[in-house]
């Protein structure tokens, strides 16, 4: 199994500002995944983050808006830049453990006012 | 990714069995069937997965049709804690690929 710690758990931010979300895993993992969950919706993949390389973004998500860092095999950050109320969502990180089982953090609940 | 179809919502009485269906008619030979659930205000959690044979674990059972075009997640005795959104997801067996979530089934459990 893998234990994921996400920080902050929630935040209220002013529009136009940026927030960096941290994801710490208790074991080394090859890939980390970042998801967004808009209110009342399912999870949507933002990007895949490999250590030592640029993140791979899904359609509709761009690096300027959601820059990702992956400095080592246990840590990643996602920044939500120049925020607007439409960015109000839950942001989750995920990793894959043994036997193709995915583990998720508790999420960061972001409200942009 | 191959797609899955689930009912939007289901309701069950507490301590009754629950059968959550999932259709995946375009499943490929290397796709595993995964089930995750998301309790309120939490990240998704793994429930069970399988390839061809039925699977059992401490949380649930997974019944897979012989042609693999559908599957059913079985909760043997629903509790109030089982109220969640259940996601049926197809995932290639090569691993290290992200989960692609559909809308899932919202299960309500009535005391």
PDB file of C-alpha atoms in Angstrom:
ATOM      1  CA  UNK A   1       0.000   0.000   0.000  1.00  0.00           C
ATOM      2  CA  UNK A   2       0.960   3.661  -0.221  1.00  0.00           C
ATOM      3  CA  UNK A   3       0.088   6.476   2.120  1.00  0.00           C
ATOM      4  CA  UNK A   4      -0.343   9.867   0.502  1.00  0.00           C
ATOM      5  CA  UNK A   5      -0.317  13.153   2.342  1.00  0.00           C
ATOM      6  CA  UNK A   6      -1.685  16.213   0.595  1.00  0.00           C
ATOM      7  CA  UNK A   7      -1.302  19.777   1.802  1.00  0.00           C
ATOM      8  CA  UNK A   8      -3.210  21.964   2.241  1.00  0.00           C
ATOM      9  CA  UNK A   9      -6.432  20.050   2.836  1.00  0.00           C
ATOM     10  CA  UNK A  10      -8.437  23.127   1.936  1.00  0.00           C
ATOM     11  CA  UNK A  11      -7.917  26.777   1.111  1.00  0.00           C
ATOM     12  CA  UNK A  12      -9.850  29.862   0.146  1.00  0.00           C
ATOM     13  CA  UNK A  13      -7.963  32.051  -2.311  1.00  0.00           C
ATOM     14  CA  UNK A  14      -8.446  35.371  -4.023  1.00  0.00           C
ATOM     15  CA  UNK A  15      -8.873  35.377  -7.769  1.00  0.00           C
ATOM     16  CA  UNK A  16      -5.682  36.151  -9.660  1.00  0.00           C
ATOM     17  CA  UNK A  17      -3.449  34.476  -7.086  1.00  0.00           C
ATOM     18  CA  UNK A  18      -1.751  31.060  -7.233  1.00  0.00           C
ATOM     19  CA  UNK A  19      -1.821  28.070  -4.906  1.00  0.00           C
ATOM     20  CA  UNK A  20       0.707  25.264  -4.731  1.00  0.00           C
ATOM     21  CA  UNK A  21      -0.529  21.867  -3.569  1.00  0.00           C
ATOM     22  CA  UNK A  22       1.936  19.368  -2.181  1.00  0.00           C
ATOM     23  CA  UNK A  23       1.728  15.584  -2.445  1.00  0.00           C
ATOM     24  CA  UNK A  24       4.035  13.396  -0.354  1.00  0.00           C
ATOM     25  CA  UNK A  25       4.123   9.607  -0.667  1.00  0.00           C
ATOM     26  CA  UNK A  26       5.594   7.246   1.905  1.00  0.00           C
ATOM     27  CA  UNK A  27       7.331   5.128  -0.738  1.00  0.00           C
ATOM     28  CA  UNK A  28       9.129   5.676  -4.023  1.00  0.00           C
ATOM     29  CA  UNK A  29       6.860   5.631  -7.052  1.00  0.00           C
ATOM     30  CA  UNK A  30       7.543   6.029 -10.734  1.00  0.00           C
ATOM     31  CA  UNK A  31       4.517   8.040 -11.715  1.00  0.00           C
ATOM     32  CA  UNK A  32       2.239  10.423  -9.870  1.00  0.00           C
ATOM     33  CA  UNK A  33      -1.076  11.571 -11.249  1.00  0.00           C
ATOM     34  CA  UNK A  34      -2.990  14.771 -10.593  1.00  0.00           C
ATOM     35  CA  UNK A  35      -6.780  14.939 -10.870  1.00  0.00           C
ATOM     36  CA  UNK A  36      -9.422  17.629 -10.591  1.00  0.00           C
ATOM     37  CA  UNK A  37     -12.923  17.027  -9.288  1.00  0.00           C
ATOM     38  CA  UNK A  38     -15.307  19.866  -9.937  1.00  0.00           C
ATOM     39  CA  UNK A  39     -18.343  20.227  -7.669  1.00  0.00           C
ATOM     40  CA  UNK A  40     -20.704  17.298  -8.114  1.00  0.00           C
ATOM     41  CA  UNK A  41     -18.601  15.802 -10.884  1.00  0.00           C
ATOM     42  CA  UNK A  42     -16.311  12.840 -11.388  1.00  0.00           C
ATOM     43  CA  UNK A  43     -12.534  12.971 -11.428  1.00  0.00           C
ATOM     44  CA  UNK A  44     -10.710  14.343 -14.462  1.00  0.00           C
ATOM     45  CA  UNK A  45      -7.032  13.665 -15.057  1.00  0.00           C
ATOM     46  CA  UNK A  46      -4.928  16.815 -15.281  1.00  0.00           C
ATOM     47  CA  UNK A  47      -1.470  15.387 -15.863  1.00  0.00           C
ATOM     48  CA  UNK A  48       0.987  12.583 -15.262  1.00  0.00           C
ATOM     49  CA  UNK A  49       4.228  13.483 -13.487  1.00  0.00           C
ATOM     50  CA  UNK A  50       7.407  11.448 -13.882  1.00  0.00           C
ATOM     51  CA  UNK A  51      10.519  12.164 -11.876  1.00  0.00           C
ATOM     52  CA  UNK A  52      13.141  13.970 -13.920  1.00  0.00           C
ATOM     53  CA  UNK A  53      10.974  14.834 -16.884  1.00  0.00           C
ATOM     54  CA  UNK A  54       8.258  17.230 -17.906  1.00  0.00           C
ATOM     55  CA  UNK A  55       4.743  16.353 -16.887  1.00  0.00           C
ATOM     56  CA  UNK A  56       2.362  15.083 -19.554  1.00  0.00           C
ATOM     57  CA  UNK A  57      -0.852  17.082 -19.669  1.00  0.00           C
ATOM     58  CA  UNK A  58      -4.285  15.935 -20.774  1.00  0.00           C
ATOM     59  CA  UNK A  59      -6.331  17.774 -23.327  1.00  0.00           C
ATOM     60  CA  UNK A  60      -7.714  20.971 -21.873  1.00  0.00           C
ATOM     61  CA  UNK A  61      -4.948  21.436 -19.326  1.00  0.00           C
ATOM     62  CA  UNK A  62      -1.789  23.451 -19.952  1.00  0.00           C
ATOM     63  CA  UNK A  63       1.496  23.846 -18.156  1.00  0.00           C
ATOM     64  CA  UNK A  64       1.168  27.612 -17.761  1.00  0.00           C
ATOM     65  CA  UNK A  65      -2.038  27.180 -15.802  1.00  0.00           C
ATOM     66  CA  UNK A  66      -1.097  24.005 -13.881  1.00  0.00           C
ATOM     67  CA  UNK A  67       2.687  23.796 -13.545  1.00  0.00           C
ATOM     68  CA  UNK A  68       3.852  20.580 -11.913  1.00  0.00           C
ATOM     69  CA  UNK A  69       7.127  19.739 -10.235  1.00  0.00           C
ATOM     70  CA  UNK A  70       8.436  16.253  -9.502  1.00  0.00           C
ATOM     71  CA  UNK A  71      11.825  16.689  -7.821  1.00  0.00           C
ATOM     72  CA  UNK A  72      12.120  13.122  -6.496  1.00  0.00           C
ATOM     73  CA  UNK A  73      10.336   9.780  -6.350  1.00  0.00           C
ATOM     74  CA  UNK A  74       8.226  10.612  -3.289  1.00  0.00           C
ATOM     75  CA  UNK A  75       7.084  14.184  -3.850  1.00  0.00           C
ATOM     76  CA  UNK A  76       5.221  16.345  -6.340  1.00  0.00           C
ATOM     77  CA  UNK A  77       3.552  19.727  -6.422  1.00  0.00           C
ATOM     78  CA  UNK A  78       0.724  21.114  -8.526  1.00  0.00           C
ATOM     79  CA  UNK A  79       0.277  24.853  -8.817  1.00  0.00           C
ATOM     80  CA  UNK A  80      -3.028  26.375  -9.824  1.00  0.00           C
ATOM     81  CA  UNK A  81      -2.034  29.707 -11.356  1.00  0.00           C
ATOM     82  CA  UNK A  82      -3.920  32.954 -11.857  1.00  0.00           C
ATOM     83  CA  UNK A  83      -6.988  31.462 -10.258  1.00  0.00           C
ATOM     84  CA  UNK A  84     -10.577  32.247 -11.130  1.00  0.00           C
ATOM     85  CA  UNK A  85     -13.789  31.015  -9.483  1.00  0.00           C
ATOM     86  CA  UNK A  86     -13.985  28.309 -12.166  1.00  0.00           C
ATOM     87  CA  UNK A  87     -10.905  26.719 -10.613  1.00  0.00           C
ATOM     88  CA  UNK A  88     -12.846  25.971  -7.431  1.00  0.00           C
ATOM     89  CA  UNK A  89     -12.549  22.195  -7.206  1.00  0.00           C
ATOM     90  CA  UNK A  90     -11.012  19.357  -5.278  1.00  0.00           C
ATOM     91  CA  UNK A  91      -7.514  18.505  -6.483  1.00  0.00           C
ATOM     92  CA  UNK A  92      -6.206  15.004  -5.823  1.00  0.00           C
ATOM     93  CA  UNK A  93      -2.924  13.255  -6.350  1.00  0.00           C
ATOM     94  CA  UNK A  94      -2.636   9.541  -6.979  1.00  0.00           C
ATOM     95  CA  UNK A  95       0.040   6.885  -7.259  1.00  0.00           C
ATOM     96  CA  UNK A  96       0.075   3.252  -8.233  1.00  0.00           C
ATOM     97  CA  UNK A  97       1.079   0.652  -5.687  1.00  0.00           C
ATOM     98  CA  UNK A  98       1.552  -3.067  -6.054  1.00  0.00           C
ATOM     99  CA  UNK A  99      -0.793  -5.173  -8.185  1.00  0.00           C
ATOM    100  CA  UNK A 100      -2.003  -2.175 -10.208  1.00  0.00           C
ATOM    101  CA  UNK A 101      -3.904  -0.710  -7.266  1.00  0.00           C
ATOM    102  CA  UNK A 102      -4.107   3.086  -7.226  1.00  0.00           C
ATOM    103  CA  UNK A 103      -3.966   5.129  -4.055  1.00  0.00           C
ATOM    104  CA  UNK A 104      -5.291   8.634  -3.630  1.00  0.00           C
ATOM    105  CA  UNK A 105      -4.666  11.494  -1.300  1.00  0.00           C
ATOM    106  CA  UNK A 106      -7.545  13.010   0.639  1.00  0.00           C
ATOM    107  CA  UNK A 107      -7.630  15.913  -1.758  1.00  0.00           C
ATOM    108  CA  UNK A 108      -7.266  19.676  -1.542  1.00  0.00           C
ATOM    109  CA  UNK A 109     -10.551  21.556  -1.534  1.00  0.00           C
ATOM    110  CA  UNK A 110      -9.953  24.888  -3.252  1.00  0.00           C
ATOM    111  CA  UNK A 111     -12.411  27.758  -3.218  1.00  0.00           C
ATOM    112  CA  UNK A 112     -11.614  30.835  -5.292  1.00  0.00           C
ATOM    113  CA  UNK A 113     -13.437  34.030  -4.375  1.00  0.00           C
TER     114      UNK A 113
ATOM    115  CA  UNK B   1      -9.649   3.830 -22.959  1.00  0.00           C
ATOM    116  CA  UNK B   2     -12.645   1.561 -23.314  1.00  0.00           C
ATOM    117  CA  UNK B   3     -15.748   3.013 -21.737  1.00  0.00           C
ATOM    118  CA  UNK B   4     -18.075   1.725 -19.078  1.00  0.00           C
ATOM    119  CA  UNK B   5     -21.765   2.332 -18.463  1.00  0.00           C
ATOM    120  CA  UNK B   6     -23.223   2.383 -14.957  1.00  0.00           C
ATOM    121  CA  UNK B   7     -26.573   3.454 -13.534  1.00  0.00           C
ATOM    122  CA  UNK B   8     -26.464   6.955 -12.094  1.00  0.00           C
ATOM    123  CA  UNK B   9     -27.809   5.907  -8.730  1.00  0.00           C
ATOM    124  CA  UNK B  10     -28.996   2.941  -6.698  1.00  0.00           C
ATOM    125  CA  UNK B  11     -30.547   2.493  -3.313  1.00  0.00           C
ATOM    126  CA  UNK B  12     -30.256  -0.329  -0.837  1.00  0.00           C
ATOM    127  CA  UNK B  13     -31.509  -1.194   2.607  1.00  0.00           C
ATOM    128  CA  UNK B  14     -28.972  -1.668   5.322  1.00  0.00           C
ATOM    129  CA  UNK B  15     -27.757  -5.267   5.758  1.00  0.00           C
ATOM    130  CA  UNK B  16     -29.163  -6.256   2.369  1.00  0.00           C
ATOM    131  CA  UNK B  17     -26.948  -7.411  -0.527  1.00  0.00           C
ATOM    132  CA  UNK B  18     -26.238  -4.873  -3.252  1.00  0.00           C
ATOM    133  CA  UNK B  19     -25.476  -5.678  -6.885  1.00  0.00           C
ATOM    134  CA  UNK B  20     -23.898  -2.803  -8.798  1.00  0.00           C
ATOM    135  CA  UNK B  21     -23.846  -3.448 -12.558  1.00  0.00           C
ATOM    136  CA  UNK B  22     -21.364  -2.233 -15.131  1.00  0.00           C
ATOM    137  CA  UNK B  23     -21.439  -2.654 -18.891  1.00  0.00           C
ATOM    138  CA  UNK B  24     -18.216  -2.591 -20.879  1.00  0.00           C
ATOM    139  CA  UNK B  25     -19.034  -4.004 -24.297  1.00  0.00           C
ATOM    140  CA  UNK B  26     -15.856  -2.681 -25.943  1.00  0.00           C
ATOM    141  CA  UNK B  27     -13.468  -4.237 -23.436  1.00  0.00           C
ATOM    142  CA  UNK B  28     -10.228  -5.541 -24.911  1.00  0.00           C
ATOM    143  CA  UNK B  29      -8.465  -8.768 -24.024  1.00  0.00           C
ATOM    144  CA  UNK B  30      -5.850  -7.038 -21.877  1.00  0.00           C
ATOM    145  CA  UNK B  31      -8.232  -4.786 -19.934  1.00  0.00           C
ATOM    146  CA  UNK B  32      -8.698  -5.440 -16.247  1.00  0.00           C
ATOM    147  CA  UNK B  33     -11.980  -4.455 -14.598  1.00  0.00           C
ATOM    148  CA  UNK B  34     -11.353  -2.232 -11.588  1.00  0.00           C
ATOM    149  CA  UNK B  35     -13.808  -0.917  -9.020  1.00  0.00           C
ATOM    150  CA  UNK B  36     -13.140   2.063  -6.823  1.00  0.00           C
ATOM    151  CA  UNK B  37     -15.406   3.940  -4.499  1.00  0.00           C
ATOM    152  CA  UNK B  38     -15.413   7.467  -3.174  1.00  0.00           C
ATOM    153  CA  UNK B  39     -16.877   8.088   0.225  1.00  0.00           C
ATOM    154  CA  UNK B  40     -18.096  11.626   0.971  1.00  0.00           C
ATOM    155  CA  UNK B  41     -15.247  14.129   1.344  1.00  0.00           C
ATOM    156  CA  UNK B  42     -12.574  11.520   0.672  1.00  0.00           C
ATOM    157  CA  UNK B  43     -10.357  10.453  -2.207  1.00  0.00           C
ATOM    158  CA  UNK B  44     -11.301   7.310  -4.116  1.00  0.00           C
ATOM    159  CA  UNK B  45     -10.334   3.988  -2.600  1.00  0.00           C
ATOM    160  CA  UNK B  46      -9.700   0.637  -4.237  1.00  0.00           C
ATOM    161  CA  UNK B  47     -12.403  -1.998  -3.904  1.00  0.00           C
ATOM    162  CA  UNK B  48     -11.549  -4.909  -6.164  1.00  0.00           C
ATOM    163  CA  UNK B  49     -10.337  -5.841  -9.627  1.00  0.00           C
ATOM    164  CA  UNK B  50     -10.333  -8.834 -11.943  1.00  0.00           C
ATOM    165  CA  UNK B  51      -9.610 -10.042 -15.443  1.00  0.00           C
ATOM    166  CA  UNK B  52     -11.756 -13.065 -16.260  1.00  0.00           C
ATOM    167  CA  UNK B  53     -12.586 -15.052 -13.145  1.00  0.00           C
ATOM    168  CA  UNK B  54     -14.836 -13.958 -10.323  1.00  0.00           C
ATOM    169  CA  UNK B  55     -12.923 -12.385  -7.435  1.00  0.00           C
ATOM    170  CA  UNK B  56     -13.609 -12.077  -3.729  1.00  0.00           C
ATOM    171  CA  UNK B  57     -11.966  -9.985  -1.045  1.00  0.00           C
ATOM    172  CA  UNK B  58     -12.903  -8.701   2.372  1.00  0.00           C
ATOM    173  CA  UNK B  59     -14.781  -5.744   0.915  1.00  0.00           C
ATOM    174  CA  UNK B  60     -16.744  -7.205  -1.969  1.00  0.00           C
ATOM    175  CA  UNK B  61     -17.090  -9.757  -4.741  1.00  0.00           C
ATOM    176  CA  UNK B  62     -16.702  -9.157  -8.444  1.00  0.00           C
ATOM    177  CA  UNK B  63     -18.709 -11.250 -10.856  1.00  0.00           C
ATOM    178  CA  UNK B  64     -17.498 -11.071 -14.459  1.00  0.00           C
ATOM    179  CA  UNK B  65     -19.649 -12.237 -17.349  1.00  0.00           C
ATOM    180  CA  UNK B  66     -18.265 -15.033 -19.470  1.00  0.00           C
ATOM    181  CA  UNK B  67     -17.941 -12.726 -22.502  1.00  0.00           C
ATOM    182  CA  UNK B  68     -16.448 -10.017 -20.200  1.00  0.00           C
ATOM    183  CA  UNK B  69     -18.813  -7.411 -21.605  1.00  0.00           C
ATOM    184  CA  UNK B  70     -20.347  -6.773 -18.217  1.00  0.00           C
ATOM    185  CA  UNK B  71     -19.548  -7.192 -14.553  1.00  0.00           C
ATOM    186  CA  UNK B  72     -21.271  -6.816 -11.204  1.00  0.00           C
ATOM    187  CA  UNK B  73     -19.850  -5.585  -7.939  1.00  0.00           C
ATOM    188  CA  UNK B  74     -21.500  -7.332  -5.035  1.00  0.00           C
ATOM    189  CA  UNK B  75     -21.600  -5.943  -1.525  1.00  0.00           C
ATOM    190  CA  UNK B  76     -22.859  -8.834   0.555  1.00  0.00           C
ATOM    191  CA  UNK B  77     -24.343  -6.791   3.402  1.00  0.00           C
ATOM    192  CA  UNK B  78     -24.606  -3.086   2.839  1.00  0.00           C
ATOM    193  CA  UNK B  79     -23.857  -0.829   5.769  1.00  0.00           C
ATOM    194  CA  UNK B  80     -24.362   2.910   6.105  1.00  0.00           C
ATOM    195  CA  UNK B  81     -20.610   3.272   5.619  1.00  0.00           C
ATOM    196  CA  UNK B  82     -20.951   1.788   2.118  1.00  0.00           C
ATOM    197  CA  UNK B  83     -22.844   4.869   0.895  1.00  0.00           C
ATOM    198  CA  UNK B  84     -20.520   6.217  -1.767  1.00  0.00           C
ATOM    199  CA  UNK B  85     -20.010   6.709  -5.501  1.00  0.00           C
ATOM    200  CA  UNK B  86     -18.803   3.462  -7.069  1.00  0.00           C
ATOM    201  CA  UNK B  87     -16.702   3.634 -10.207  1.00  0.00           C
ATOM    202  CA  UNK B  88     -16.216   0.779 -12.660  1.00  0.00           C
ATOM    203  CA  UNK B  89     -13.026   1.377 -14.640  1.00  0.00           C
ATOM    204  CA  UNK B  90     -11.252  -0.555 -17.381  1.00  0.00           C
ATOM    205  CA  UNK B  91      -7.496  -0.474 -17.183  1.00  0.00           C
ATOM    206  CA  UNK B  92      -4.855  -1.987 -19.430  1.00  0.00           C
ATOM    207  CA  UNK B  93      -2.834  -4.685 -17.731  1.00  0.00           C
ATOM    208  CA  UNK B  94       0.497  -3.036 -18.482  1.00  0.00           C
ATOM    209  CA  UNK B  95       0.099  -0.859 -15.428  1.00  0.00           C
ATOM    210  CA  UNK B  96       1.370   2.616 -14.534  1.00  0.00           C
ATOM    211  CA  UNK B  97      -1.442   4.178 -16.484  1.00  0.00           C
ATOM    212  CA  UNK B  98      -3.867   6.589 -14.883  1.00  0.00           C
ATOM    213  CA  UNK B  99      -7.410   5.643 -14.025  1.00  0.00           C
ATOM    214  CA  UNK B 100     -10.022   7.197 -16.274  1.00  0.00           C
ATOM    215  CA  UNK B 101     -13.160   7.839 -14.256  1.00  0.00           C
ATOM    216  CA  UNK B 102     -16.702   7.789 -15.601  1.00  0.00           C
ATOM    217  CA  UNK B 103     -19.646   9.167 -13.689  1.00  0.00           C
ATOM    218  CA  UNK B 104     -20.056   6.145 -11.449  1.00  0.00           C
ATOM    219  CA  UNK B 105     -23.070   4.952  -9.467  1.00  0.00           C
ATOM    220  CA  UNK B 106     -24.122   6.808  -6.341  1.00  0.00           C
ATOM    221  CA  UNK B 107     -25.202   4.205  -3.801  1.00  0.00           C
ATOM    222  CA  UNK B 108     -27.527   5.276  -1.008  1.00  0.00           C
ATOM    223  CA  UNK B 109     -28.013   2.968   1.968  1.00  0.00           C
ATOM    224  CA  UNK B 110     -31.174   3.279   4.006  1.00  0.00           C
ATOM    225  CA  UNK B 111     -31.187   2.363   7.664  1.00  0.00           C
TER     226      UNK B 111
END
